[in-house]
Coordinates of C-alpha atoms in Angstrom, one line a residue:
Chain W
M1 CA 233.6 101.4 381.3
L2 CA 234.5 102.8 384.8
L3 CA 236.7 105.1 383.6
A4 CA 234.6 106.6 381.0
R5 CA 231.5 106.6 383.5
L6 CA 233.5 108.2 386.1
L7 CA 235.1 110.5 383.6
E8 CA 231.6 111.8 382.2
E9 CA 230.5 112.0 386.1
K10 CA 233.5 114.3 386.8
L11 CA 232.7 116.1 384.0
A12 CA 228.6 116.4 384.6
N13 CA 230.0 118.3 387.7
L14 CA 231.8 120.8 386.3
Y15 CA 228.8 121.3 384.0
R16 CA 226.6 121.6 386.9
A17 CA 229.2 124.1 388.3
G18 CA 229.4 126.1 385.5
K19 CA 232.9 125.3 384.5
I20 CA 232.2 123.9 380.9
N21 CA 231.2 125.9 377.9
G22 CA 228.2 124.3 375.6
G23 CA 226.7 121.1 376.6
V24 CA 228.1 117.7 378.3
F25 CA 226.6 114.5 376.7
L26 CA 227.1 111.2 378.5
G27 CA 227.2 107.9 377.4
K28 CA 225.9 106.6 380.5
G29 CA 224.4 103.4 379.2
Q30 CA 225.8 102.8 376.5
E31 CA 229.5 102.0 377.6
A32 CA 229.4 98.1 377.5
L33 CA 228.9 98.4 373.7
S34 CA 230.9 101.7 373.0
A35 CA 233.6 99.7 375.2
S36 CA 233.3 96.2 373.0
L37 CA 233.7 98.2 369.8
G38 CA 236.8 99.9 370.9
M39 CA 238.2 96.9 372.4
A40 CA 237.5 94.8 369.3
L41 CA 239.3 97.5 366.4
K42 CA 243.3 97.2 366.3
K43 CA 245.6 99.9 366.0
G44 CA 245.6 101.2 362.4
D45 CA 241.4 100.4 361.8
I46 CA 239.2 103.6 361.9
F47 CA 236.8 104.6 364.5
A48 CA 234.6 107.6 364.1
P49 CA 232.9 107.8 367.3
L50 CA 229.6 109.4 368.1
I51 CA 228.1 111.7 371.2
R52 CA 228.1 108.6 373.4
D53 CA 231.6 107.0 372.8
Q54 CA 233.5 108.1 375.8
A55 CA 233.9 104.4 376.7
G56 CA 234.8 103.1 373.0
R57 CA 237.6 106.3 372.4
L58 CA 239.2 105.3 375.6
A59 CA 239.2 102.1 374.8
F60 CA 240.5 102.5 371.1
G61 CA 243.5 104.7 372.3
E62 CA 242.6 108.2 373.5
D63 CA 243.6 110.0 376.1
I64 CA 241.7 110.5 378.6
L65 CA 243.2 114.4 378.2
D66 CA 242.4 114.9 375.6
A67 CA 238.3 114.5 376.5
V68 CA 239.1 116.7 379.9
R69 CA 241.0 119.6 377.4
T70 CA 238.1 119.5 374.8
Y71 CA 235.3 119.9 377.5
L72 CA 237.2 122.5 379.6
G73 CA 238.7 124.1 376.4
S74 CA 242.0 124.0 376.9
K75 CA 244.1 125.4 373.8
L76 CA 246.9 122.8 374.4
G77 CA 243.7 120.2 373.5
P78 CA 243.5 118.9 370.0
M79 CA 240.8 121.0 369.1
R80 CA 242.5 123.8 370.5
G81 CA 239.5 125.9 371.7
R82 CA 237.7 125.4 368.1
E83 CA 235.9 122.5 368.8
G84 CA 234.4 121.7 372.0
N85 CA 232.8 118.2 373.9
V86 CA 232.5 115.6 371.9
H87 CA 233.5 117.3 368.8
R88 CA 236.8 115.7 368.8
G89 CA 239.5 113.7 366.9
L90 CA 243.2 112.8 366.3
P91 CA 241.9 111.7 361.9
R92 CA 245.8 110.8 361.6
E93 CA 245.4 108.3 364.2
G94 CA 242.5 106.4 362.9
R95 CA 240.2 108.9 365.7
Y96 CA 237.6 111.0 363.2
A97 CA 236.6 114.1 364.9
M98 CA 232.5 114.0 364.4
I99 CA 230.2 116.6 362.5
S100 CA 227.3 117.3 364.4
H101 CA 225.0 116.3 361.3
L102 CA 223.8 112.4 362.1
G103 CA 225.0 109.9 359.6
A104 CA 227.8 111.9 358.3
M105 CA 230.7 110.2 359.6
I106 CA 229.6 106.8 358.3
S107 CA 230.6 107.9 355.0
A108 CA 233.5 109.1 355.4
V109 CA 234.5 106.0 357.2
C110 CA 234.0 104.5 353.8
G111 CA 235.7 106.7 352.2
G112 CA 238.4 106.1 354.8
L113 CA 238.5 102.1 354.3
M114 CA 238.5 102.8 350.3
A115 CA 241.4 105.1 350.5
R116 CA 243.2 101.8 352.4
R117 CA 242.0 99.6 349.6
F118 CA 243.7 102.1 347.2
Q119 CA 246.9 101.4 348.9
G120 CA 247.1 98.1 349.2
Q121 CA 246.1 97.7 352.9
T122 CA 244.4 94.7 353.8
G123 CA 242.8 93.5 356.9
V124 CA 241.8 96.8 357.8
V125 CA 238.5 97.5 359.7
G126 CA 236.2 100.8 360.4
A127 CA 233.7 101.1 362.2
T128 CA 231.5 103.9 363.6
C129 CA 228.3 104.0 366.4
V130 CA 225.4 105.9 365.6
G131 CA 221.7 106.1 367.8
D132 CA 218.3 105.2 366.5
G133 CA 217.6 108.6 365.5
C134 CA 220.7 108.6 362.6
S135 CA 219.1 105.6 361.3
S136 CA 216.0 107.9 359.8
T137 CA 218.4 110.3 358.0
G138 CA 219.4 110.3 354.1
A139 CA 223.0 110.1 355.4
F140 CA 222.8 107.0 357.2
H141 CA 221.1 105.3 354.2
E142 CA 223.3 106.7 351.3
A143 CA 226.1 105.7 353.4
L144 CA 225.4 101.9 354.6
N145 CA 224.2 101.9 350.7
L146 CA 227.5 103.1 349.7
A147 CA 229.5 100.0 351.8
A148 CA 227.2 97.3 350.5
V149 CA 228.1 98.3 347.0
E150 CA 232.1 98.9 347.8
K151 CA 231.8 95.5 350.0
L152 CA 233.5 97.8 352.6
P153 CA 234.8 96.4 355.9
L154 CA 232.5 98.5 357.7
V155 CA 231.2 97.7 361.0
L156 CA 228.1 100.1 362.0
V157 CA 226.8 100.4 365.8
V158 CA 223.4 101.3 366.0
A159 CA 223.0 102.2 369.8
N160 CA 219.3 102.1 370.1
N161 CA 218.6 104.4 373.2
Q162 CA 214.7 104.3 372.9
F163 CA 215.0 108.1 372.5
A164 CA 216.2 110.3 369.8
Y165 CA 216.3 113.3 372.3
S166 CA 213.1 113.0 373.2
T167 CA 211.4 111.4 370.3
P168 CA 210.5 107.5 371.0
N169 CA 211.0 105.0 368.7
D170 CA 207.6 104.9 367.6
R171 CA 207.8 108.5 366.1
E172 CA 211.2 107.6 364.8
F173 CA 210.9 104.3 362.7
A174 CA 208.4 101.8 361.6
C175 CA 210.3 98.5 361.1
K176 CA 210.2 95.8 363.6
N177 CA 213.7 96.0 364.5
L178 CA 216.0 98.1 363.1
V179 CA 218.7 95.2 362.0
D180 CA 215.8 94.3 359.4
R181 CA 217.1 96.8 357.3
A182 CA 220.3 95.1 357.0
I183 CA 218.4 92.4 354.5
G184 CA 217.5 95.7 352.7
Y185 CA 221.0 96.8 352.1
G186 CA 222.0 93.2 351.4
I187 CA 224.7 93.5 354.5
E188 CA 224.8 91.1 357.5
G189 CA 223.0 92.2 360.4
H190 CA 223.4 91.3 364.3
T191 CA 221.2 92.3 367.3
V192 CA 222.7 92.4 370.8
D193 CA 221.5 93.2 374.4
A194 CA 224.1 96.4 375.3
T195 CA 223.5 96.0 379.0
E196 CA 225.3 92.8 378.9
L197 CA 228.8 93.6 378.3
D198 CA 229.3 90.1 378.0
A199 CA 226.9 89.4 374.8
C200 CA 228.5 92.8 373.6
L201 CA 232.2 91.8 373.8
D202 CA 230.5 88.6 371.8
V203 CA 228.7 90.5 369.1
V204 CA 230.6 93.2 368.3
G205 CA 234.0 91.5 368.5
R206 CA 232.6 88.9 366.1
A207 CA 231.0 92.2 363.8
V208 CA 234.8 93.1 363.8
E209 CA 236.2 90.0 362.9
R210 CA 233.4 88.9 359.9
A211 CA 234.3 92.4 358.4
R212 CA 237.9 92.0 358.8
E213 CA 237.6 88.3 357.0
G214 CA 235.9 90.2 354.0
R215 CA 232.1 89.6 354.7
G216 CA 231.6 92.9 353.7
P217 CA 230.0 95.4 356.0
Q218 CA 228.4 94.7 359.5
M219 CA 225.1 96.1 360.6
V220 CA 224.9 95.6 364.9
V221 CA 221.4 96.7 366.5
A222 CA 222.0 97.3 370.1
T223 CA 218.9 97.8 372.2
L224 CA 219.5 99.9 375.2
L225 CA 218.4 102.9 377.7
R226 CA 220.0 105.8 377.7
L227 CA 220.8 106.2 381.5
A228 CA 220.6 110.3 381.4
G229 CA 219.3 113.3 379.2
H230 CA 220.1 114.0 375.8
G231 CA 222.8 116.5 377.4
E232 CA 223.0 117.4 380.9
H233 CA 220.4 120.2 380.3
D234 CA 217.8 117.6 380.0
D235 CA 216.2 116.0 382.4
A236 CA 214.4 113.5 380.4
A237 CA 211.3 113.3 382.0
Y238 CA 209.8 112.2 379.1
I239 CA 211.5 108.5 380.0
P240 CA 208.4 106.3 381.3
E241 CA 209.3 104.8 384.6
A242 CA 208.3 101.6 383.5
L243 CA 211.2 101.7 380.6
K244 CA 213.5 102.4 383.4
N245 CA 212.5 99.7 385.3
S246 CA 212.5 97.5 382.7
P247 CA 215.2 94.7 381.8
T248 CA 216.6 97.2 379.0
G249 CA 216.4 100.0 381.3
R250 CA 219.8 98.0 383.7
D251 CA 223.2 99.8 383.9
C252 CA 225.5 97.7 381.7
L253 CA 228.3 98.8 384.5
K254 CA 226.2 97.1 387.4
V255 CA 224.9 94.5 385.6
A256 CA 229.0 94.4 384.5
E257 CA 230.1 94.3 388.2
C258 CA 227.7 91.8 389.6
T259 CA 228.7 89.4 386.8
L260 CA 232.6 90.0 388.0
M261 CA 231.2 89.3 391.7
E262 CA 229.4 86.0 390.7
R263 CA 232.0 84.3 388.6
G264 CA 234.8 85.3 391.4
W265 CA 236.6 87.7 389.1
A266 CA 236.3 90.4 391.4
S267 CA 235.5 91.4 395.0
A268 CA 233.2 94.3 396.2
A269 CA 236.8 95.3 397.9
D270 CA 238.6 95.2 394.3
L271 CA 236.1 97.0 392.8
E272 CA 236.1 99.6 395.0
A273 CA 239.8 99.8 394.3
W274 CA 239.7 99.9 391.4
R275 CA 236.7 103.0 391.8
E276 CA 239.4 104.8 394.0
E277 CA 242.0 104.4 391.2
T278 CA 240.0 105.6 388.5
L279 CA 238.7 108.4 390.4
Q280 CA 242.5 109.4 391.2
Q281 CA 243.3 109.5 387.5
V282 CA 239.8 111.2 386.5
E283 CA 240.5 113.7 389.2
E284 CA 244.7 114.5 388.4
A285 CA 243.2 115.2 384.7
V286 CA 241.2 117.6 385.2
A287 CA 243.4 119.4 388.1
T288 CA 246.1 119.6 385.2
V289 CA 243.9 120.7 382.3
Q290 CA 242.1 123.4 384.7
R291 CA 245.7 124.8 385.1
E292 CA 246.3 125.0 381.3
P293 CA 245.5 128.3 379.0
A294 CA 242.3 128.8 377.2
P295 CA 242.6 129.8 373.5
D296 CA 243.9 133.4 373.1
P297 CA 241.7 135.2 370.0
A298 CA 245.2 137.1 369.2
E299 CA 247.3 133.8 368.9
E300 CA 243.8 132.7 366.2
T301 CA 245.1 132.5 362.4
W302 CA 241.5 133.2 361.5
C303 CA 241.9 131.2 358.2
A304 CA 240.3 128.4 357.5
L305 CA 242.2 126.8 354.6
S306 CA 245.8 125.1 354.6
T307 CA 246.7 127.4 351.8
Q308 CA 247.1 130.3 353.7
E309 CA 248.3 132.3 350.7
L310 CA 244.7 131.3 349.3
D311 CA 243.1 132.7 352.2
D312 CA 239.9 135.1 350.9
T313 CA 241.5 138.6 352.0
F314 CA 238.7 141.2 353.4
R315 CA 239.8 145.0 354.3
A316 CA 237.3 146.4 356.2
Chain U
M1 CA 241.7 121.9 318.5
I2 CA 240.6 121.0 321.9
T3 CA 237.2 121.8 323.4
Y4 CA 236.7 122.6 327.3
L5 CA 235.5 119.9 327.9
E6 CA 238.4 117.7 326.4
A7 CA 240.5 119.9 328.3
I8 CA 238.8 118.9 331.6
R9 CA 239.2 115.3 330.4
E10 CA 242.9 115.8 329.5
A11 CA 243.6 117.5 333.2
Q12 CA 242.0 114.9 335.2
A13 CA 244.4 112.2 332.9
K14 CA 247.2 114.3 333.7
A15 CA 246.6 114.3 337.2
L16 CA 245.6 110.4 337.3
A17 CA 248.7 109.9 335.3
D18 CA 251.5 112.0 337.8
D19 CA 250.0 111.0 340.9
P20 CA 248.8 107.9 342.4
R21 CA 246.8 109.4 345.1
V22 CA 244.4 111.0 342.6
Y23 CA 240.9 108.7 341.7
I24 CA 237.9 110.0 340.1
Y25 CA 234.2 109.1 341.8
G26 CA 231.0 110.0 340.6
Q27 CA 227.8 108.5 338.8
D28 CA 228.6 107.2 335.5
V29 CA 231.8 108.3 335.3
A30 CA 233.6 104.8 334.5
E31 CA 233.1 102.6 331.4
F32 CA 230.5 104.9 330.4
G33 CA 232.8 108.0 330.7
G34 CA 230.7 110.5 332.4
A35 CA 227.1 112.2 331.2
F36 CA 229.3 114.7 329.8
K37 CA 232.0 112.3 328.4
A38 CA 234.1 114.4 330.7
T39 CA 236.4 111.1 331.6
K40 CA 235.8 109.1 328.7
N41 CA 238.5 106.6 328.2
L42 CA 240.1 107.3 331.2
A43 CA 238.6 104.2 333.5
S44 CA 240.2 101.9 330.9
A45 CA 243.8 104.2 331.0
F46 CA 243.8 104.0 334.8
P47 CA 242.1 100.6 336.0
G48 CA 240.8 100.7 339.4
R49 CA 240.9 104.7 339.7
V50 CA 237.5 105.6 338.0
L51 CA 234.5 104.5 340.2
N52 CA 231.2 104.8 339.5
S53 CA 229.0 105.7 342.3
P54 CA 225.6 105.2 343.3
I55 CA 223.5 108.1 343.4
S56 CA 224.2 109.8 346.4
E57 CA 226.1 112.8 346.5
D58 CA 226.1 113.1 350.6
A59 CA 228.2 109.6 350.8
M60 CA 230.2 110.7 347.3
V61 CA 231.7 113.9 349.0
G62 CA 231.5 112.1 352.5
S63 CA 233.5 109.2 351.2
A64 CA 236.2 111.6 349.8
V65 CA 236.5 113.7 353.2
G66 CA 237.4 110.0 354.4
A67 CA 239.6 109.5 351.7
A68 CA 241.4 112.2 351.9
I69 CA 241.8 112.1 355.6
E70 CA 243.9 108.8 355.0
G71 CA 245.9 110.9 352.4
M72 CA 244.1 110.5 348.7
R73 CA 243.7 113.4 346.6
P74 CA 239.5 112.3 345.1
I75 CA 238.2 114.5 342.4
V76 CA 234.2 113.8 342.7
E77 CA 232.1 114.4 340.0
I78 CA 228.4 116.0 340.6
Q79 CA 226.7 114.9 337.3
Y80 CA 225.3 118.6 337.6
A81 CA 226.3 121.2 339.8
D82 CA 222.6 121.7 340.9
F83 CA 222.6 117.8 342.1
S84 CA 225.6 119.1 344.9
T85 CA 222.6 120.0 347.2
P86 CA 221.8 116.5 348.9
G87 CA 225.8 116.4 349.1
F88 CA 225.5 120.4 350.3
N89 CA 226.0 118.8 354.4
Q90 CA 229.6 116.8 353.6
I91 CA 230.8 120.1 351.3
V92 CA 230.3 122.8 353.8
N93 CA 230.2 121.1 356.9
H94 CA 232.3 118.5 356.8
A95 CA 235.0 118.9 354.0
A96 CA 235.0 122.9 354.3
T97 CA 235.9 122.4 358.2
L98 CA 237.9 119.8 358.4
Y99 CA 241.6 121.1 358.2
W100 CA 240.1 123.7 360.5
R101 CA 238.8 121.5 363.4
T102 CA 241.5 118.9 363.1
Q103 CA 244.8 120.2 361.8
V104 CA 244.1 117.4 359.0
K105 CA 244.1 118.6 355.1
C106 CA 241.3 117.8 352.6
P107 CA 242.5 118.1 349.0
I108 CA 239.5 117.3 347.3
T109 CA 238.1 118.2 344.3
I110 CA 234.6 118.6 343.4
R111 CA 233.4 119.2 340.0
L112 CA 230.3 121.0 339.3
P113 CA 229.0 121.3 335.6
S114 CA 227.3 124.6 336.3
G115 CA 225.0 127.4 334.4
G116 CA 222.5 126.7 331.8
T117 CA 222.3 125.7 328.2
A118 CA 219.0 125.6 325.9
G119 CA 216.3 123.4 327.1
S120 CA 217.9 122.3 330.4
G121 CA 215.4 123.6 332.8
P122 CA 215.4 124.6 336.3
F123 CA 217.5 121.5 337.9
H124 CA 220.1 121.4 334.8
S125 CA 221.3 125.0 334.8
Q126 CA 222.2 125.7 338.1
S127 CA 225.4 128.5 339.2
M128 CA 225.9 127.4 343.1
E129 CA 229.1 128.9 343.2
G130 CA 227.8 132.1 345.0
V131 CA 225.8 129.9 347.7
Y132 CA 229.1 127.5 348.8
A133 CA 231.3 131.0 348.6
Q134 CA 229.3 131.8 351.5
Y135 CA 230.9 129.3 353.7
P136 CA 234.7 129.7 355.1
G137 CA 237.0 126.5 354.0
L138 CA 236.2 126.4 350.3
I139 CA 238.1 127.7 347.5
I140 CA 236.1 128.5 344.2
L141 CA 237.1 127.7 340.7
T142 CA 235.2 129.5 337.5
P143 CA 237.3 129.1 334.6
A144 CA 235.8 130.9 331.5
T145 CA 238.4 129.5 328.8
V146 CA 239.9 126.2 327.7
E147 CA 243.6 126.6 328.8
D148 CA 242.0 128.0 332.6
A149 CA 240.0 124.7 332.4
Y150 CA 243.1 122.3 332.1
S151 CA 245.9 124.5 334.0
M152 CA 243.0 125.4 336.9
L153 CA 241.9 121.7 337.2
L154 CA 245.5 120.6 337.7
E155 CA 245.8 123.2 340.4
A156 CA 242.7 122.3 342.2
V157 CA 243.9 118.6 342.3
A158 CA 247.5 120.2 343.7
I159 CA 245.6 122.5 346.0
D160 CA 245.6 121.1 349.7
D161 CA 242.0 122.4 350.6
P162 CA 238.7 121.7 348.8
V163 CA 238.4 123.0 346.0
L164 CA 235.0 123.5 343.7
F165 CA 235.0 123.5 340.3
C166 CA 232.6 125.2 338.4
E167 CA 232.9 123.7 334.9
H168 CA 230.4 125.9 332.8
K169 CA 228.6 123.4 330.7
Y170 CA 227.6 125.7 327.9
L171 CA 231.5 126.2 327.3
Y172 CA 232.1 122.4 327.2
Y173 CA 231.6 121.9 323.6
H174 CA 231.6 125.8 322.2
L175 CA 234.5 126.5 323.3
K176 CA 237.8 125.8 321.3
A177 CA 241.5 126.4 322.0
E178 CA 244.7 125.7 319.6
G179 CA 245.7 123.2 322.1
L180 CA 247.0 122.7 326.0
P181 CA 248.9 125.8 327.9
T182 CA 252.3 125.3 329.1
E183 CA 252.1 128.6 331.7
A184 CA 248.9 129.4 333.6
L185 CA 248.3 132.8 335.8
P186 CA 247.9 131.3 339.5
V187 CA 244.6 130.2 341.0
G188 CA 243.5 133.5 343.0
K189 CA 244.6 136.0 340.1
A190 CA 242.1 137.6 338.2
R191 CA 242.7 137.9 334.0
I192 CA 242.3 141.1 331.7
A193 CA 240.5 139.1 329.3
R194 CA 240.4 142.8 327.2
Q195 CA 241.5 146.6 327.7
G196 CA 239.6 149.2 328.0
R197 CA 239.2 152.8 329.5
D198 CA 236.0 153.7 329.6
A199 CA 234.3 151.1 331.5
T200 CA 234.9 147.6 333.8
V201 CA 232.8 144.6 333.3
V202 CA 233.5 142.1 335.9
A203 CA 232.2 138.7 335.1
Y204 CA 233.2 134.9 335.3
S205 CA 233.0 131.4 333.6
A206 CA 230.4 131.5 330.3
M207 CA 229.5 135.3 331.4
V208 CA 233.3 136.3 330.6
H209 CA 232.3 135.7 326.7
E210 CA 229.0 137.5 326.8
A211 CA 230.9 140.2 328.4
L212 CA 233.2 140.3 325.7
A213 CA 230.8 140.0 323.0
A214 CA 229.3 143.0 324.3
A215 CA 232.7 145.0 324.4
E216 CA 233.3 144.4 321.0
E217 CA 229.5 145.4 320.0
L218 CA 230.5 148.5 321.9
S219 CA 233.9 149.0 320.0
A220 CA 232.0 150.0 317.1
D221 CA 230.4 153.1 318.8
G222 CA 233.9 154.1 320.1
Y223 CA 233.5 152.6 324.1
E224 CA 236.5 150.7 324.8
V225 CA 234.8 148.6 327.7
E226 CA 237.6 146.7 330.0
V227 CA 236.3 142.7 330.8
V228 CA 237.9 141.1 333.9
D229 CA 237.2 137.7 334.3
L230 CA 237.9 137.0 337.5
R231 CA 238.6 133.1 337.1
S232 CA 238.2 132.4 340.8
I233 CA 235.7 133.8 342.9
K234 CA 237.1 132.5 346.3
P235 CA 239.6 134.2 346.7
L236 CA 238.4 136.8 345.2
D237 CA 240.9 139.1 343.3
T238 CA 240.5 142.1 344.2
D239 CA 243.1 144.2 343.7
T240 CA 242.6 143.8 340.1
I241 CA 239.0 144.6 340.1
L242 CA 240.0 148.1 341.9
A243 CA 242.8 148.4 339.6
S244 CA 240.9 148.3 336.3
V245 CA 237.8 150.3 338.5
A246 CA 240.7 153.0 339.3
R247 CA 240.9 153.0 334.8
T248 CA 237.7 153.4 333.5
G249 CA 235.6 154.8 337.1
R250 CA 233.0 152.7 336.0
L251 CA 231.6 148.9 336.9
L252 CA 229.4 146.4 336.1
A253 CA 229.3 143.2 337.6
V254 CA 228.0 140.5 335.9
G255 CA 226.7 137.0 336.8
E256 CA 224.5 134.2 335.4
A257 CA 223.6 133.5 339.3
W258 CA 220.8 134.7 340.7
P259 CA 220.4 138.5 341.9
W260 CA 220.3 138.2 345.7
G261 CA 223.8 138.2 347.3
G262 CA 226.3 136.6 345.5
V263 CA 229.7 137.0 343.3
T264 CA 228.0 140.2 342.0
A265 CA 226.8 141.7 345.3
E266 CA 230.5 140.8 346.5
V267 CA 232.2 142.7 343.8
V268 CA 230.1 145.7 344.3
A269 CA 230.1 145.5 347.9
R270 CA 233.8 145.8 347.9
V271 CA 234.5 148.1 345.0
A272 CA 232.2 150.6 346.8
S273 CA 233.9 149.7 350.6
E274 CA 237.5 149.8 349.5
G275 CA 237.3 152.2 346.2
F276 CA 234.5 154.4 346.3
E277 CA 236.8 157.4 345.2
L278 CA 237.3 155.4 342.1
L279 CA 234.0 155.4 340.9
D280 CA 233.2 158.1 338.8
V281 CA 229.3 156.7 338.8
P282 CA 227.1 154.1 340.8
P283 CA 228.5 150.7 340.2
R284 CA 226.0 148.6 338.4
R285 CA 225.0 144.7 338.4
L286 CA 223.5 142.5 336.1
N287 CA 222.2 138.7 337.0
A288 CA 219.9 136.1 335.9
K289 CA 215.9 137.1 336.7
N290 CA 215.1 136.1 340.2
T291 CA 212.9 132.8 339.3
P292 CA 213.9 129.2 339.1
I293 CA 215.5 129.3 335.6
P294 CA 213.2 128.0 332.9
F295 CA 213.4 125.7 330.1
H296 CA 212.0 126.4 326.8
P297 CA 215.0 128.6 325.1
N298 CA 213.1 131.9 324.4
L299 CA 212.3 132.4 328.5
W300 CA 215.9 131.0 329.5
G301 CA 217.9 133.5 326.6
T302 CA 216.0 136.3 328.2
H303 CA 216.2 134.6 331.9
R304 CA 220.6 135.3 331.9
P305 CA 222.5 137.6 330.8
T306 CA 223.7 138.1 327.3
A307 CA 225.7 139.9 325.0
P308 CA 222.9 141.9 323.8
T309 CA 221.7 143.1 327.6
V310 CA 225.3 143.6 329.1
A311 CA 225.6 145.9 326.3
R312 CA 222.5 147.3 327.4
A313 CA 223.5 147.6 330.8
L314 CA 226.6 149.4 329.6
R315 CA 225.5 152.0 327.6
D316 CA 223.1 152.7 330.6
L317 CA 226.1 152.5 332.9
L318 CA 227.9 154.8 329.7
R319 CA 225.3 157.7 329.9
L320 CA 225.8 158.0 333.8

């Protein structure tokens, strides 16, 4: 959580300094939920993170350099400058690379799980995270229904952060709680207050275990507030003060830190030391990547196929 | 005798038998054998590997992408090419970009029963190949013969990139061959379906047969028309097209799809750009009319190019 938060704060600063092409999208406020999912998954599982899952990515094994390289456009990164920011992954290691179209990754995880079943692998879980906005897409419905029909070990975390870009929940869906949809799909649904790390670890962890035990798809609907704009270009002026000051608007990282201190598991000095140490890790990663080369158009294959001999040849 | 449809079934049976990574996913494809029976008996011959899907084209293709990431080689049957539009996003934005973005190969074959048949109307008759050809990262095959339906489908499954296999519904039962081929041209090579010296018709899929019939009609008048069967429209075998135009000096590109852009426009553009000096007269195109595809056979027969309209277009071209 802390590493994700500090990494993203650094990326936001670099963005404001004009050092990043494209956008920067923060998971601020979603770290407890996302990290809980990443921690509940095991090596060999499948995870398709979305835009606000830096914490989950790191918890599931992403190298911090992969994140920084993709944001800063290093040619040494996993996407080699062909893709940026949150659109990254190493699919062969179970970390699928999201496309921007919301809901598209859910069925991809379903297919990954079908493949594992064909291959005779058991005890595998596939997880993906979406937002309240994604719940309105056809892809969301098709994929959840497919997962239910195939009884796949899918964990779908719906982070209801109250806004799809600027559109509030009441213009996005009309059901009382998105978890009610689980009934319609014939799958198990769970809710969690995503400002509480304890609750996230418990609910998400149990959902992953239930999927692993063969109880079919699990839907976790988490309530939180996005503590940033949609991206760093967005000042989020549309978020009402009352909501920011409500329990939903609490910062999960601060809540977690308070809990640690209340329980005597960490002192203020410990927290400060962790922050310093983590900040150092972030600074080192950024300094490393800033010395790395950008992609060179002359080195590009300019071929979208792996079978290069079948690439359509245009002669100017 | 084996039909075009049976060749597609036999190719799938061979793919399933040869490679445990292959499975078939689509609506009604299991015990029922598919809307056109292209997967008849495959579910019982290959238990657990021919699966019915919900009516969810987006999720069908999306799941194939995920399965391909994990090392499988899915064949997705879309019931009609027209219904690939709900899966369009997964095809063009996910499958087609996966390798380029991640260096993970995406060997999926999407079967698109394409083209018109009498009485099928606007939503069971479409030819989508030109739409998909616009996107990088896809291979698009349009077999016109029983032999190609078989060999190119096997090749499609073996290719490490997403392939759209546009099989023509009109040819399913109409086209028969003596047997399955033992050798075949590779994907990416066009075929001279009929040799000639006076004009070149470039066609693909069912239009090859309309072009051949038109060429036969014109031979009675002493014209020898060359017919090029593209076989694959992406990649497009520009060399074979140019070589034919070099022999004849005249070009007519025929396609069943709509006229705006698309395959025939691409063929004409490439010949004009790369072989302008080979042309004795301006190149021509013949496509379906620019309306949705009509239901009634009288209207449908006029909407799409047919042997008589191809012959008329050729006579115009030869008079120039």
